[in-house]
XYZ file of C-alpha atoms in Angstrom:
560
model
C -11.505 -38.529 -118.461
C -13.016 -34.924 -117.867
C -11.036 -33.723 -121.048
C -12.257 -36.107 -122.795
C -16.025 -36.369 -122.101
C -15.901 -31.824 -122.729
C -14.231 -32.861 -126.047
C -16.737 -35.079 -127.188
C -19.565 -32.697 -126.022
C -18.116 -29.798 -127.967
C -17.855 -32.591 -131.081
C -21.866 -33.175 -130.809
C -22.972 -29.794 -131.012
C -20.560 -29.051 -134.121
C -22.134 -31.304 -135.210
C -25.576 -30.266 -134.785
C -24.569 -27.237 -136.567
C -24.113 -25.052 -133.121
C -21.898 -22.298 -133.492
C -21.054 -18.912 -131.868
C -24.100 -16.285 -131.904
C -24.040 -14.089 -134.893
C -24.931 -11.227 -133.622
C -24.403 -8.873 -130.848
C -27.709 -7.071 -130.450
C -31.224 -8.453 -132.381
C -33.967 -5.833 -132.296
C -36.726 -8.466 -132.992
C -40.087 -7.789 -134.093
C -40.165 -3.369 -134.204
C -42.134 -1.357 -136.638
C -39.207 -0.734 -139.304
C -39.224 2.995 -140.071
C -35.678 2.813 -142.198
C -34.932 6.488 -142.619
C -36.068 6.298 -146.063
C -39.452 7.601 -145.858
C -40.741 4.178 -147.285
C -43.626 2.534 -145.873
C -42.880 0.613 -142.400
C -43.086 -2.937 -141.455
C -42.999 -5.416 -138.661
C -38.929 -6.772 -138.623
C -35.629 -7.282 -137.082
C -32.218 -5.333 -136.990
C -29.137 -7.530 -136.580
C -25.775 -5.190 -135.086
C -22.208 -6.863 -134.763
C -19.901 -4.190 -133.500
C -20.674 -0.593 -134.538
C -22.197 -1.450 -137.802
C -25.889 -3.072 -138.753
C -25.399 -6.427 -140.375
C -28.859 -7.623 -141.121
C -32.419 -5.229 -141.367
C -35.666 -7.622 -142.752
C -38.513 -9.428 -141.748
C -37.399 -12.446 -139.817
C -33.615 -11.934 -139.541
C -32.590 -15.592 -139.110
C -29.154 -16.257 -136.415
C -28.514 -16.018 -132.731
C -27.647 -13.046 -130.804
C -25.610 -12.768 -127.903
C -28.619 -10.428 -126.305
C -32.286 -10.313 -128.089
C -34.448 -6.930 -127.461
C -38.245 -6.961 -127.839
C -39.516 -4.186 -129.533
C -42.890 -5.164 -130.310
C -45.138 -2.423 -130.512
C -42.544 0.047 -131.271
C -40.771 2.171 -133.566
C -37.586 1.169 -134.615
C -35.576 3.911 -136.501
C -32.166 5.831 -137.561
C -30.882 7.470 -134.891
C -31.943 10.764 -135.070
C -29.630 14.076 -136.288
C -29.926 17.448 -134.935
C -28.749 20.087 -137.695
C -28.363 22.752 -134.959
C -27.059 21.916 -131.815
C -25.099 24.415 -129.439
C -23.734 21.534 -127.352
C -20.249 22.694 -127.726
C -19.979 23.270 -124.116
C -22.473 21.225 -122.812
C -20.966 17.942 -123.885
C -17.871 19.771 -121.956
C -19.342 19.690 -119.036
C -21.691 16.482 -119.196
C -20.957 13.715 -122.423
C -24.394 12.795 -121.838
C -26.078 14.773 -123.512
C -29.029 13.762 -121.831
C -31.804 15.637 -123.141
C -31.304 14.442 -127.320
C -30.657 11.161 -126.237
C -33.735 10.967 -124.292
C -35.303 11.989 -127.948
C -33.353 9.436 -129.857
C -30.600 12.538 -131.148
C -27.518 10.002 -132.076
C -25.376 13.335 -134.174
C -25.113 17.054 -132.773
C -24.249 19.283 -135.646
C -22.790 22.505 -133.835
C -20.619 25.301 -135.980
C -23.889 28.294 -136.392
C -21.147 31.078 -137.207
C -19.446 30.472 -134.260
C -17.272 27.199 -134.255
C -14.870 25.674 -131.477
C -11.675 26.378 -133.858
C -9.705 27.805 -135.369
C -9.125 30.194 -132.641
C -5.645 32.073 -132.601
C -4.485 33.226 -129.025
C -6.536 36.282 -128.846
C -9.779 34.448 -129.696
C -8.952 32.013 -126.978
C -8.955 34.775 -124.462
C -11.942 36.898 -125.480
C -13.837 33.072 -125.476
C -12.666 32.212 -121.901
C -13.586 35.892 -120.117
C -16.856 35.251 -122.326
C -17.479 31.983 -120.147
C -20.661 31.415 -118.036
C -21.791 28.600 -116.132
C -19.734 26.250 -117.946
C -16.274 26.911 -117.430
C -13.225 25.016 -118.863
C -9.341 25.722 -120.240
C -9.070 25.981 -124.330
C -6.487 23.141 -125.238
C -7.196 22.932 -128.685
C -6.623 25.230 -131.191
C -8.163 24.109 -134.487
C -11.476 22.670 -135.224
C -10.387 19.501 -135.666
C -8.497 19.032 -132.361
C -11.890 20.364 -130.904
C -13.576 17.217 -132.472
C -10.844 14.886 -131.576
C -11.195 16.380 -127.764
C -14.560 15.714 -127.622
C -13.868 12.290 -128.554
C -11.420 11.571 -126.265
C -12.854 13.064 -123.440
C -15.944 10.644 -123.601
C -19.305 11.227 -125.075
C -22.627 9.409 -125.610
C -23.994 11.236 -129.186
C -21.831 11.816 -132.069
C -20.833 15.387 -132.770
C -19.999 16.929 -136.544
C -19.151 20.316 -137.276
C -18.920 23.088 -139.097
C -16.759 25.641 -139.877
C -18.206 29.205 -138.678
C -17.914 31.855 -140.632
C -17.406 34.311 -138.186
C -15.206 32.387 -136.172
C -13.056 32.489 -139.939
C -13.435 36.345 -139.724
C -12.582 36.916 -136.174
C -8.999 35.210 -136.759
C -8.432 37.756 -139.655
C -10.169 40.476 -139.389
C -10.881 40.892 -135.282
C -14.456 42.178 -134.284
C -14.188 45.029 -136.046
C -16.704 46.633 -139.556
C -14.152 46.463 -141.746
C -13.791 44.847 -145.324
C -11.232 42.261 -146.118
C -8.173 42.885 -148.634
C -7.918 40.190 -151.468
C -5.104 39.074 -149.294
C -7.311 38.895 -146.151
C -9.806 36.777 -147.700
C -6.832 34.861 -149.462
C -6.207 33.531 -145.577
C -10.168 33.184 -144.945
C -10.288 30.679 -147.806
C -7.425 29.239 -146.408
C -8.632 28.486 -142.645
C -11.865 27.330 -144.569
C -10.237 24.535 -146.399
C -7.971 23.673 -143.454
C -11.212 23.090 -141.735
C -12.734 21.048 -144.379
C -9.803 18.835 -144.568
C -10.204 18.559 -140.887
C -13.781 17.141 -140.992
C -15.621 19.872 -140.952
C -19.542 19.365 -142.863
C -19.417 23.017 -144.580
C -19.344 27.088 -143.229
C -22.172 27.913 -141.044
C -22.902 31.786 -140.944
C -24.991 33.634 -138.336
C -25.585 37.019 -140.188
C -27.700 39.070 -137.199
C -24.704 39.461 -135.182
C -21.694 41.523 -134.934
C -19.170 40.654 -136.381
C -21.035 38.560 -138.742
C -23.307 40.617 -139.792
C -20.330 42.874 -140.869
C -19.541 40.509 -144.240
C -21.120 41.165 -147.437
C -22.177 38.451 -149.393
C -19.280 38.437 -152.322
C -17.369 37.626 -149.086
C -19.467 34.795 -147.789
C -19.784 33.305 -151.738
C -15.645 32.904 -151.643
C -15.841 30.995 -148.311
C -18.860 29.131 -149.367
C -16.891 28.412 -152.646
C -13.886 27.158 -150.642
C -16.350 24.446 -148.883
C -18.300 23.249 -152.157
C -14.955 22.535 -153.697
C -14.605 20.092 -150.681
C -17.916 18.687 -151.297
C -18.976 20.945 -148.052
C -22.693 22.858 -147.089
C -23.064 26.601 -147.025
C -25.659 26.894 -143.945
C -26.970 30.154 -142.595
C -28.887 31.844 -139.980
C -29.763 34.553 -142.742
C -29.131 38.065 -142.618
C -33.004 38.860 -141.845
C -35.585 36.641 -140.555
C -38.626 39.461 -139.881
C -38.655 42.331 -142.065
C -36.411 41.559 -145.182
C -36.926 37.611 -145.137
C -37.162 37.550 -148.888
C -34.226 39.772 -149.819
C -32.438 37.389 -147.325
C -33.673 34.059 -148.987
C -32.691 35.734 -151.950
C -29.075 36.016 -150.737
C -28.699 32.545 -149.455
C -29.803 31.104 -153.212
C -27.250 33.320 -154.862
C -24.361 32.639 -152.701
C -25.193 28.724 -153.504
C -25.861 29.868 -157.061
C -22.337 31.138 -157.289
C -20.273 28.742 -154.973
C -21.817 25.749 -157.067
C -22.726 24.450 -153.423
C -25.741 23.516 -151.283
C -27.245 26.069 -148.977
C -29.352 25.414 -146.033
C -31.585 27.726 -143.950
C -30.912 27.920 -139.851
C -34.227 27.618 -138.202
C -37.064 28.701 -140.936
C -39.104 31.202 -139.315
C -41.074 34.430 -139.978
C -40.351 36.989 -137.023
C -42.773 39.299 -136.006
C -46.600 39.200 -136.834
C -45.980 42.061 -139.550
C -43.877 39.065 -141.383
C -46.144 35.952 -140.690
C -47.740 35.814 -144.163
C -44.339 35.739 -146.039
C -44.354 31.766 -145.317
C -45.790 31.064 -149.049
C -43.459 33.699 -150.743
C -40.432 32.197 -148.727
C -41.731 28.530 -149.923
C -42.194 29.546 -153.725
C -38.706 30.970 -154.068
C -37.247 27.926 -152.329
C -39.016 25.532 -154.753
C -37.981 27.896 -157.797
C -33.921 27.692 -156.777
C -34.373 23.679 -156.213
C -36.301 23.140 -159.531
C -33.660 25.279 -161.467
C -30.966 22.318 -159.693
C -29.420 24.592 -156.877
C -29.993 22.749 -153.756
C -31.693 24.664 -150.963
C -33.014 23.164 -147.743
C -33.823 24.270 -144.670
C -33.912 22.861 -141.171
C -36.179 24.076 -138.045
C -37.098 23.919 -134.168
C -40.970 23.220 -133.427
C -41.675 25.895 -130.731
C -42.872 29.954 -131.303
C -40.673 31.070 -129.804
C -36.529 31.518 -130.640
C -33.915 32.099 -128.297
C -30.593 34.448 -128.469
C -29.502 37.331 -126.508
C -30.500 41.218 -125.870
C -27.844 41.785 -128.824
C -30.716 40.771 -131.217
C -32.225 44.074 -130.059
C -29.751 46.258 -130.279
C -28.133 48.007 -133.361
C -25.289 46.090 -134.741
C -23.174 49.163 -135.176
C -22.661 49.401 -131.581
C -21.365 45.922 -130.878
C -18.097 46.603 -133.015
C -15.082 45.434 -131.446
C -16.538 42.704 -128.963
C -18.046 42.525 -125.886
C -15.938 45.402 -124.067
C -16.016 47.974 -126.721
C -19.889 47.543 -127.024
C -20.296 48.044 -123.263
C -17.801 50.655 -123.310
C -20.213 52.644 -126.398
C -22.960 52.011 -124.129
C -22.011 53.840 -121.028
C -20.960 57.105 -123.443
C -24.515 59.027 -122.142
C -24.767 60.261 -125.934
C -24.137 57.065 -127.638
C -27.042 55.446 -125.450
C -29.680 57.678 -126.226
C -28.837 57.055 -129.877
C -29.149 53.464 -129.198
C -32.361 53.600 -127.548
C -33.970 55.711 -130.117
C -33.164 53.442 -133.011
C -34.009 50.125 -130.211
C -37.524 51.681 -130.880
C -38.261 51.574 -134.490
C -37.514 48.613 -136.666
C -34.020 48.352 -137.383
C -32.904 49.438 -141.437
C -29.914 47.338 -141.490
C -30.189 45.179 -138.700
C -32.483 42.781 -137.119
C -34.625 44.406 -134.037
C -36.146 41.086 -131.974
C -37.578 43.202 -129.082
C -39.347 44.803 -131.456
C -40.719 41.971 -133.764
C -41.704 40.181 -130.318
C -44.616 42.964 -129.990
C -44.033 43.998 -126.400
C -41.482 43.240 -123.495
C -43.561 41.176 -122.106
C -43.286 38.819 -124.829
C -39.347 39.350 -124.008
C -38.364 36.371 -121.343
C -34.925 36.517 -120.146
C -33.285 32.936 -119.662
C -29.465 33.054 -118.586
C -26.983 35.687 -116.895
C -23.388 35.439 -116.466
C -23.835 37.822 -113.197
C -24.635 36.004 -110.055
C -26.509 39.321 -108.445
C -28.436 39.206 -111.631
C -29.530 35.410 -111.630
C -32.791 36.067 -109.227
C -33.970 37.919 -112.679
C -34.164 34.370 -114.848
C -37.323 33.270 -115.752
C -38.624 36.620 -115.944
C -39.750 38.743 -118.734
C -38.083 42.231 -119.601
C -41.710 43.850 -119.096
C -41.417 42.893 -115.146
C -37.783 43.650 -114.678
C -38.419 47.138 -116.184
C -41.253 47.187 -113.854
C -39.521 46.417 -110.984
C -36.414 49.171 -111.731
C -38.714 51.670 -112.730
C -36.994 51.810 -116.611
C -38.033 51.365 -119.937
C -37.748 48.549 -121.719
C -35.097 49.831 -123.573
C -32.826 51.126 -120.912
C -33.669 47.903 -118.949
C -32.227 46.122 -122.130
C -29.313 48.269 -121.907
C -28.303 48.171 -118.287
C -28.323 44.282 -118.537
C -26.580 44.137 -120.730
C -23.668 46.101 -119.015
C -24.344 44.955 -115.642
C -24.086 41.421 -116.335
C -20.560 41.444 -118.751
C -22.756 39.489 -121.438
C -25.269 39.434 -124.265
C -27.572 38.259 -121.819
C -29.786 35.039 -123.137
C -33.531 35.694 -123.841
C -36.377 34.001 -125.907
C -38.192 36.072 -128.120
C -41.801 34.822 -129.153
C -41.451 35.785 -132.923
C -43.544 33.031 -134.461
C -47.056 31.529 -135.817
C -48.447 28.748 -134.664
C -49.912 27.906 -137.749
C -46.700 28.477 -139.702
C -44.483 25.987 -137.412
C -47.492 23.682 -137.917
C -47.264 24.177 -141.566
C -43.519 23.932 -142.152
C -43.231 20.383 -140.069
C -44.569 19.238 -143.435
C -42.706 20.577 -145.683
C -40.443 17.716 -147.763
C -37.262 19.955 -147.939
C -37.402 20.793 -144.107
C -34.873 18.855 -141.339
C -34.782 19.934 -137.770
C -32.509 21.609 -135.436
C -33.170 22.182 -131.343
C -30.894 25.792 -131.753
C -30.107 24.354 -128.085
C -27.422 22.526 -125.887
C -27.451 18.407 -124.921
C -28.359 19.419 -121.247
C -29.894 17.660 -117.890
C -31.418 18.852 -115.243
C -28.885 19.267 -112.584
C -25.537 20.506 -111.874
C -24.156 23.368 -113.380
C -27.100 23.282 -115.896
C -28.874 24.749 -113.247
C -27.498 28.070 -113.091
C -29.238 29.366 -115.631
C -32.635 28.997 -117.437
C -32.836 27.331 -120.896
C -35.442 26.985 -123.922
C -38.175 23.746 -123.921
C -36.377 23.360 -127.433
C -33.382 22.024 -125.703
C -35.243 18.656 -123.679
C -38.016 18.260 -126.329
C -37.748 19.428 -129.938
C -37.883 16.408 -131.438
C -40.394 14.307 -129.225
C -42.468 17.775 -129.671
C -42.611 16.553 -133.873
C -43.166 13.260 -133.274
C -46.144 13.435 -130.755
C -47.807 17.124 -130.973
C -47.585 17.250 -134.990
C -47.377 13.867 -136.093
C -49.165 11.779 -133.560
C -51.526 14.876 -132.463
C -52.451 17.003 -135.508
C -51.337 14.854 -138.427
C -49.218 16.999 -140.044
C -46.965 14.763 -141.715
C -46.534 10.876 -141.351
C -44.232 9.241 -139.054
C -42.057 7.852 -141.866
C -41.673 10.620 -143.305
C -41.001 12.625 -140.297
C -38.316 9.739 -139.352
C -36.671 10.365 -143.202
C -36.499 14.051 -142.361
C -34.468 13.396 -139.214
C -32.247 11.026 -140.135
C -31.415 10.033 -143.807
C -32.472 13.427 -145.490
C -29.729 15.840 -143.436
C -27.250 12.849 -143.384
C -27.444 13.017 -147.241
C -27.322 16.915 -146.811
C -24.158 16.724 -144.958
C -22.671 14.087 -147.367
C -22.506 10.899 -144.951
C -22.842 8.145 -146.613
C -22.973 5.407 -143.602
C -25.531 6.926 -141.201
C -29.234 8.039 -141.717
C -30.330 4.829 -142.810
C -31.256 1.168 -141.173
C -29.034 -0.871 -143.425
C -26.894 -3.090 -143.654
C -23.464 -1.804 -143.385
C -24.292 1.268 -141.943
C -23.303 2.664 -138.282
C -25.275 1.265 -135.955
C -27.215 4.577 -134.583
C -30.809 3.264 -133.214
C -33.677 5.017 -131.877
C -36.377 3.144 -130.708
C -39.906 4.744 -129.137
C -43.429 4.398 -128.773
C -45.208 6.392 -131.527
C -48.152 6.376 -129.087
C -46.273 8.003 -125.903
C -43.413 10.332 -127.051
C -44.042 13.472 -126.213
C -42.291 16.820 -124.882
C -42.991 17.628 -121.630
C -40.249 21.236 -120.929
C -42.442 24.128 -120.911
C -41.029 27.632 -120.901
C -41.963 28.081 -117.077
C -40.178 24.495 -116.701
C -38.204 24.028 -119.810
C -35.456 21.297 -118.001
C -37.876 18.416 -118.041
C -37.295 14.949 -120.291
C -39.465 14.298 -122.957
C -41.131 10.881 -122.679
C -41.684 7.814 -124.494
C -37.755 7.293 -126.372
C -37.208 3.382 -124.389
C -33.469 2.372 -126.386
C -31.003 3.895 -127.983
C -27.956 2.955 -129.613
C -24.931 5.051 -131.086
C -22.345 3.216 -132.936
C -23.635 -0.486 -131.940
C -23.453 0.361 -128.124
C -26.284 1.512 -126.303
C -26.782 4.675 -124.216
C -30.167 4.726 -123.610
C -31.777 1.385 -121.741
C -35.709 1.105 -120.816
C -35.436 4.922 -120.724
C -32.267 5.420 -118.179
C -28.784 6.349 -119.235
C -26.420 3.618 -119.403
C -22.543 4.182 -118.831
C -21.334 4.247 -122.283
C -19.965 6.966 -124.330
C -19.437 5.847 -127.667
C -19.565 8.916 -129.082
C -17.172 9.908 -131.923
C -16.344 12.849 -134.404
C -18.943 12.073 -137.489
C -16.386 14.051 -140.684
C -17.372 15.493 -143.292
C -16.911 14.627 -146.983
C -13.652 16.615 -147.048
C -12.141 14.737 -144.533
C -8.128 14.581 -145.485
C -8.990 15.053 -149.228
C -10.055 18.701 -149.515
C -6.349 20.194 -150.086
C -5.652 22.885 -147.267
């Protein structure tokens, strides 16, 4: 009788037309910003499994759980074009501090990339270890990727292939030239990484070794990853003093590989060099109007981060870490160091120096436990409290503590960030790791880039100042690099599409790390979803880790 009287219940709501929900997730009634840089409206976005079935006003069906977002933004998940959250996601999949900004893809690989490594390169990166400490069990970049995967993350990760990294497994650390049968295996490890997933070569041309290659060099590996539909990207050989010649470079190496070339971080270093913003801007629009495709990508602070290499001749640093150190303690080899540490550098880029003063010099992470009472303060009071120069100071450090020693530099305008966060050819990049505020991340110090580059756009510039519209600052962080990159199913709020969601309060998001307490969470991101699951609920971290490897164009086509 029970069997019966379930069966006929079941038959009266078929036929009432009832039937299983639709959808999994409904985001009803957001402000649509779709990544396209259109205008927004009031609507829905329907997800079944990964993907985004349904984006429109009034998305008709049933959903197995409905989300409010009235009064918000609804957008693409966001993509960071320069993430260093190679080991962070190591040591916490979180990634707490992008997703807290809606960051859905970390795009690591500036010159240095997790793979290929050969056994030696393994090594030299484990003694080079910090805070984060972990075995290498991968050896190319693509078992990197599928590691990260496996291991569990919340934001999607692409990469790609560095340039140096290509050049270390050659050539070593070393100033030397490659033979035709040298770069022969460079194009090689290039196109092995392409067909591995990797989004292009990345270059990072301030530091040894990189800034050992010459540019017919970096045109045949840039060549290598056009042919697989791949980006040439590039911290450029000069940011300060010879920005132009170095803009110059980057459009002929695209020029020549047939390519698209994108510019780490647009800055101007160094007061001397903050009026070059208009010249850098004319020849960018010149190379795109004549059809080569030059963007750029950049963090919204004054301030850049690196190490005490960036003020140190590049000559020195030949042969790695223990060679450099080893040059260093030769008594006659320092003073010729410190006398070229104090005049701008011919052939190399001098940071101390473009900062203005050491006080201007703030010294973030050491590798040296006696030397971690020094973070947080600038080079100006630790010379002070040795009794040394700023220059020696730079130079004991950097021995003492068995590393390049990580310091922010304040390099930049004001004006010129401001400027540039309007700019239509312009994406954005934190230069930082996926941290949170606790644990190992602790150890050291860290740049307000890392917790709140992206809520610093969308409130300060946007919201604040005006600089730009949000739509368009949405289409710059989402669908412009994923079309950059050459993915064709993220960036956008449509239908078929992954199902990467950010979804804020235009009227609250805001950065709140400063560089005396750069580990704080930016405000105002309430939901986010990566690949139809979500990892960010009512602003606290949920237990999923959908994370995957996002591959390049490439991808098991590009013939290795």
């Amino acid at each position: 009788m029970r069997l019966r009287r379930i069966a006929s219940i079941l038959a009266i709501a078929l036929s009432l037309g009832a039937a299983p929900p639709a959808y999994d997730v409904l985001v009803r009634g957001g402000t649509i910003y779709d990544g396209s840089g259109g205008a927004p409206y009031r609507g829905d976005v329907a997800i079944r499994g990964d993907r985004i079935v349904a984006v429109g006003r009034g998305v008709r069906g049933a959903a197995k759980r409905t989300i409010d977002a009235r009064g918000l933004a609804v957008a693409p998940g966001f993509i960071n074009m320069l993430s260093w959250s190679n080991e962070s996601l190591i040591a916490d999949g979180r990634g707490q501090s992008d997703i807290r900004q809606g960051v859905t893809l970390e795009v690591m690989g500036e010159g240095d990339s997790m793979g290929p490594w050969t056994p030696i390169l393994k090594a030299y990166a484990i003694r080079q270890q910090s805070d984060i400490k972990y075995p290498i069990s991968w050896t190319t970049l693509g078992e990197y990727l599928a590691f990260l995967e496996k291991r569990g993350i919340a934001p999607n990760v692409a990469s790609f292939v560095g340039a140096t990294t290509v050049r270390e497994n050659v050539l070593g650390f070393d100033d030397i030239d490659p033979t035709p049968a040298q770069l022969d295996a460079m194009r090689r490890l290039v196109r092995q990484a392409m067909n591995e997933g990797a989004v292009g070569v990345g270059s990072s041309l301030i530091y040894a070794p990189a800034s050992y290659a010459e540019t017919p060099e970096l045109i045949a590996l840039a060549t290598e990853s056009a042919k697989c539909g791949g980006m040439y990207i590039s911290h450029m050989r000069s940011e300060g003093d010879r920005l132009v010649e170095a803009v110059d470079e980057l459009i002929e190496i695209a020029r020549k590989s047939g390519g698209p070339a994108e510019i780490y971080h647009l800055k101007q270093a160094g007061a001397s060099n903050w009026g070059k913003l208009p010249v850098v801007i004319a020849r960018v629009e010149a190379a795109r109007a004549a059809g080569i495709r030059i963007t750029a990508d950049m963090y919204t602070y004054t301030a850049g981060a690196t190490g005490l290499d960036a003020s140190m001749p590049t000559w020195v640093q030949a042969g790695g870490y223990d060679k450099w150190a080893e040059r260093l303690r030769d008594p006659a080899i320092r003073v010729r160091v410190i006398a070229e540490m104090k005049r701008p550098g011919k052939d190399w880029e001098n940071l101390r120096l473009a900062a203005g003063s050491a006080d201007r010099v703030l010294l973030l992470g050491f590798k040296n436990p006696k030397l971690k009472p020094l973070t947080g303060k600038t080079l100006a009071q630790v010379a002070a409290m040795r009794g040394t120069t700023p220059e020696d100071t730079i130079v004991d450090l950097v021995i003492e503590d068995g590393s390049r020693v990580g310091t922010a530099y304040f390099l930049m305008s004001e004006a010129n960030v401001a400027r540039q966060t309007a700019i239509p050819w312009v994406a954005f990049g934190s230069d930082a790791e996926a941290a949170s505020p606790e644990g190992v991340f602790l150890l050291s110090s860290t740049h307000p880039r890392a917790y709140g580059n992206v809520a610093r756009l969308l409130g300060r510039y946007v919201r604040d100042q005006h600089t730009t519209t949000l739509a368009d600052a949405v289409q710059r962080l989402s669908s412009f690099p994923a079309t950059n990159l050459g993915i064709r199913d993220r960036g956008l709020l449509k239908p078929g599409n992954f199902a990467d969601l950010a979804i804020f309060d235009p009227a609250t998001i805001a950065d709140r790390a400063t560089f005396a307490k750069p580990q704080q969470f930016a405000v105002g991101m309430r939901d986010v979803f990566v690949n139809g699951q979500q990892v960010l609920r009512d602003g606290a971290m949920t237990a999923a880790r959908p994370g995957r490897a996002v591959r390049g164009p490439g991808w098991k086509r590009c013939p290795s």
